[in-house]
Amino acid sequence: MSSHFDSTVLERELSETLSEKRYQHSVAVGETCVRLQHRYLETFDERELYHCGLMHDIARDWKAAALTHFAEEHHLNLENEERDFAVLLHAPVGAALLKERGFSNPLCVAVRYHTIGSIHMGRMGLLLYIADYIEPNRMHLDDDERASLLLEPTLEALCLRILEAERAHLHSKGKVVTHSGMELRQFLQEGGRL
Ligand SMILES: [Fe+2]
Ligand SMILES: [Fe+2]
């Protein structure tokens, strides 16, 4: 299904509501989703895929109290970690906002799981999860690391590399991966395909 939203209108909205940095990130994630689709021969409508990346952090600048309030009001289904770390709520809240505005189900599901990763996130979710991690403004990767990730033969293998890196990073800070992320990692290790 093709997206009926106008990219220019969405970009203008975000440029007026997000910080400059977040806006640049959002555009870059949208563009990276499309680039990944070309690299890995996926077949999503290109405009819809771009909108998925563009809109994924729509609720990222909300205050914790506002996110919590929205999640309660809308009876959102949450993972335990999302109750404990309110910033993670920008994913389910963003997905609910986009759903209300008529964005497609695959797009909303992708946004819903973009922070924690999930076996339920779908292939659009897989593209978004990866793009959010590797987009060129991200300073935690250098060009060599980015290029090496893109040598992975499949999106699943690439996602697994990212999950491993995230796990090592969290571990070094004394934190653990979410249940949903761990389940995804195991699923991909066993050869699962999204
Ligand atoms: Fe996010
Ligand atoms: Fe993001």
Coordinates of C-alpha atoms and ligand atoms in Angstrom, one line a residue:
M1 CA 0.0 0.0 0.0
S2 CA 1.3 3.4 -0.9
S3 CA 1.5 6.1 1.7
H4 CA -1.1 8.9 1.0
F5 CA 0.9 11.4 3.1
D6 CA 2.9 14.2 1.6
S7 CA 6.6 14.0 2.5
T8 CA 7.1 17.7 2.4
V9 CA 4.2 18.4 4.7
L10 CA 5.4 15.8 7.2
E11 CA 9.0 17.2 7.0
R12 CA 7.7 20.7 7.7
E13 CA 5.6 19.5 10.7
L14 CA 8.6 17.8 12.2
S15 CA 11.0 20.6 11.5
E16 CA 8.7 22.8 13.5
T17 CA 8.1 20.4 16.4
L18 CA 11.3 18.5 16.9
S19 CA 14.8 19.9 17.9
E20 CA 17.0 20.5 14.9
K21 CA 19.2 17.6 15.9
R22 CA 16.2 15.2 16.2
Y23 CA 14.8 16.5 12.9
Q24 CA 18.1 15.7 11.1
H25 CA 18.2 12.3 12.7
S26 CA 14.6 11.6 11.6
V27 CA 15.3 12.5 8.0
A28 CA 18.5 10.5 8.0
V29 CA 16.7 7.4 9.5
G30 CA 14.0 7.7 6.7
E31 CA 16.7 7.9 4.0
T32 CA 18.7 5.1 5.6
C33 CA 15.6 2.8 5.6
V34 CA 15.3 3.4 1.8
R35 CA 19.0 2.8 1.3
L36 CA 18.8 -0.4 3.2
Q37 CA 15.8 -1.5 1.2
H38 CA 17.9 -1.0 -2.0
R39 CA 20.9 -2.8 -0.5
Y40 CA 18.8 -5.8 0.7
L41 CA 16.2 -5.8 -2.1
E42 CA 13.1 -5.3 0.0
T43 CA 9.9 -4.2 -1.8
F44 CA 8.1 -1.7 0.4
D45 CA 6.5 1.4 -1.0
E46 CA 9.4 3.8 -0.9
R47 CA 7.5 6.7 0.3
E48 CA 5.8 4.8 3.1
L49 CA 9.2 3.4 4.2
Y50 CA 10.7 6.9 4.2
H51 CA 7.7 8.1 6.3
C52 CA 8.3 5.2 8.8
G53 CA 11.9 6.4 9.5
L54 CA 10.9 10.1 9.3
M55 CA 8.1 9.8 11.9
H56 CA 9.6 7.2 14.2
D57 CA 10.7 9.6 16.9
I58 CA 7.6 11.8 16.8
A59 CA 7.1 11.5 20.6
R60 CA 10.8 11.4 21.5
D61 CA 10.9 14.9 23.0
W62 CA 7.8 14.5 25.2
K63 CA 8.4 14.7 28.9
A64 CA 8.3 11.4 30.9
A65 CA 5.0 12.5 32.6
A66 CA 3.3 13.2 29.3
L67 CA 4.4 9.8 27.9
T68 CA 3.2 8.0 31.0
H69 CA -0.1 9.9 31.0
F70 CA -0.8 9.1 27.3
A71 CA 0.1 5.5 27.7
E72 CA -2.3 5.2 30.6
E73 CA -5.1 7.1 29.0
H74 CA -4.9 5.0 25.8
H75 CA -4.4 1.7 27.7
L76 CA -1.3 0.9 25.7
N77 CA 0.1 -2.6 26.0
L78 CA 3.5 -2.1 27.5
E79 CA 6.6 -4.2 28.2
N80 CA 7.9 -4.2 31.8
E81 CA 11.0 -2.2 30.8
E82 CA 8.8 0.5 29.3
R83 CA 7.0 1.0 32.6
D84 CA 10.4 1.3 34.3
F85 CA 12.1 3.6 31.8
A86 CA 9.6 6.2 30.6
V87 CA 11.8 7.3 27.7
L88 CA 11.2 4.0 26.0
L89 CA 7.5 4.9 25.9
H90 CA 8.1 7.3 23.0
A91 CA 7.9 4.1 20.8
P92 CA 4.4 2.8 21.8
V93 CA 3.1 6.4 22.2
G94 CA 4.5 7.4 18.8
A95 CA 2.9 4.4 17.2
A96 CA -0.5 5.2 18.8
L97 CA -0.3 8.8 17.5
L98 CA 0.6 7.6 14.0
K99 CA -2.2 5.0 14.1
E100 CA -4.7 7.7 15.0
R101 CA -3.5 9.7 12.0
G102 CA -4.1 6.8 9.6
F103 CA -0.6 5.6 9.0
S104 CA -0.5 1.9 7.9
N105 CA -0.3 -1.0 10.3
P106 CA 3.2 -2.2 9.3
L107 CA 4.5 1.3 9.8
C108 CA 2.9 1.7 13.2
V109 CA 4.1 -1.8 14.3
A110 CA 7.6 -0.9 13.2
V111 CA 7.6 2.4 15.2
R112 CA 6.0 0.5 18.2
Y113 CA 9.1 -1.7 18.6
H114 CA 11.9 0.5 17.3
T115 CA 13.5 1.1 20.8
I116 CA 13.5 -2.5 22.2
G117 CA 13.4 -4.6 19.0
S118 CA 10.9 -7.5 18.8
I119 CA 10.1 -10.7 16.9
H120 CA 6.8 -9.0 16.2
M121 CA 8.2 -5.8 14.6
G122 CA 7.9 -7.1 11.0
R123 CA 10.4 -6.5 8.1
M124 CA 9.6 -2.8 8.1
G125 CA 10.5 -2.8 11.8
L126 CA 13.7 -4.6 11.0
L127 CA 14.7 -1.9 8.5
L128 CA 13.7 0.8 11.0
Y129 CA 15.6 -0.8 13.9
I130 CA 18.8 -1.0 11.8
A131 CA 18.4 2.4 10.3
D132 CA 17.9 4.0 13.7
Y133 CA 21.3 2.5 14.7
I134 CA 23.4 3.1 11.7
E135 CA 22.2 6.4 10.2
P136 CA 25.2 8.6 9.4
N137 CA 24.7 11.2 12.2
R138 CA 25.2 8.5 14.8
M139 CA 28.6 9.1 16.4
H140 CA 28.9 5.8 18.1
L141 CA 29.9 4.2 14.8
D142 CA 32.8 5.2 12.6
D143 CA 32.7 4.8 8.8
D144 CA 34.6 1.5 8.9
E145 CA 32.2 -0.1 11.4
R146 CA 29.2 1.2 9.4
A147 CA 30.7 -0.3 6.2
S148 CA 31.4 -3.6 7.9
L149 CA 27.8 -3.9 9.1
L150 CA 26.6 -3.3 5.6
L151 CA 28.6 -6.2 4.4
E152 CA 26.3 -8.6 6.3
P153 CA 24.5 -10.8 3.8
T154 CA 21.0 -10.4 5.2
L155 CA 19.0 -7.9 7.3
E156 CA 18.7 -10.5 10.0
A157 CA 22.5 -11.0 10.2
L158 CA 22.9 -7.2 10.4
C159 CA 20.3 -6.9 13.1
L160 CA 22.0 -9.6 15.1
R161 CA 25.3 -7.7 14.9
I162 CA 23.6 -4.7 16.3
L163 CA 21.9 -6.6 19.0
E164 CA 25.3 -8.1 20.1
A165 CA 26.8 -4.6 20.1
E166 CA 24.0 -3.2 22.1
R167 CA 24.3 -6.0 24.6
A168 CA 28.0 -5.4 25.1
H169 CA 27.4 -1.7 25.4
L170 CA 24.6 -2.1 28.0
H171 CA 26.6 -4.8 29.8
S172 CA 29.6 -2.3 30.2
K173 CA 27.2 0.1 31.8
G174 CA 25.8 -2.6 34.2
K175 CA 22.5 -2.8 32.3
V176 CA 20.8 -5.6 30.6
V177 CA 18.9 -6.0 27.3
T178 CA 15.1 -5.9 27.4
H179 CA 13.2 -9.2 27.4
S180 CA 11.9 -8.4 23.9
G181 CA 15.4 -7.7 22.6
M182 CA 16.7 -10.9 24.1
E183 CA 13.9 -12.9 22.5
L184 CA 14.7 -11.3 19.2
R185 CA 18.4 -12.1 19.5
Q186 CA 17.7 -15.7 20.2
F187 CA 15.2 -16.0 17.4
L188 CA 17.7 -14.6 14.9
Q189 CA 20.5 -16.8 16.2
E190 CA 18.3 -19.8 15.6
G191 CA 17.9 -18.7 12.0
G192 CA 14.5 -17.0 12.4
R193 CA 13.3 -14.6 9.7
L194 CA 11.1 -11.6 10.3
Ligands
FE1 FE 13.5 6.5 19.2
FE2 FE 15.6 7.4 16.6

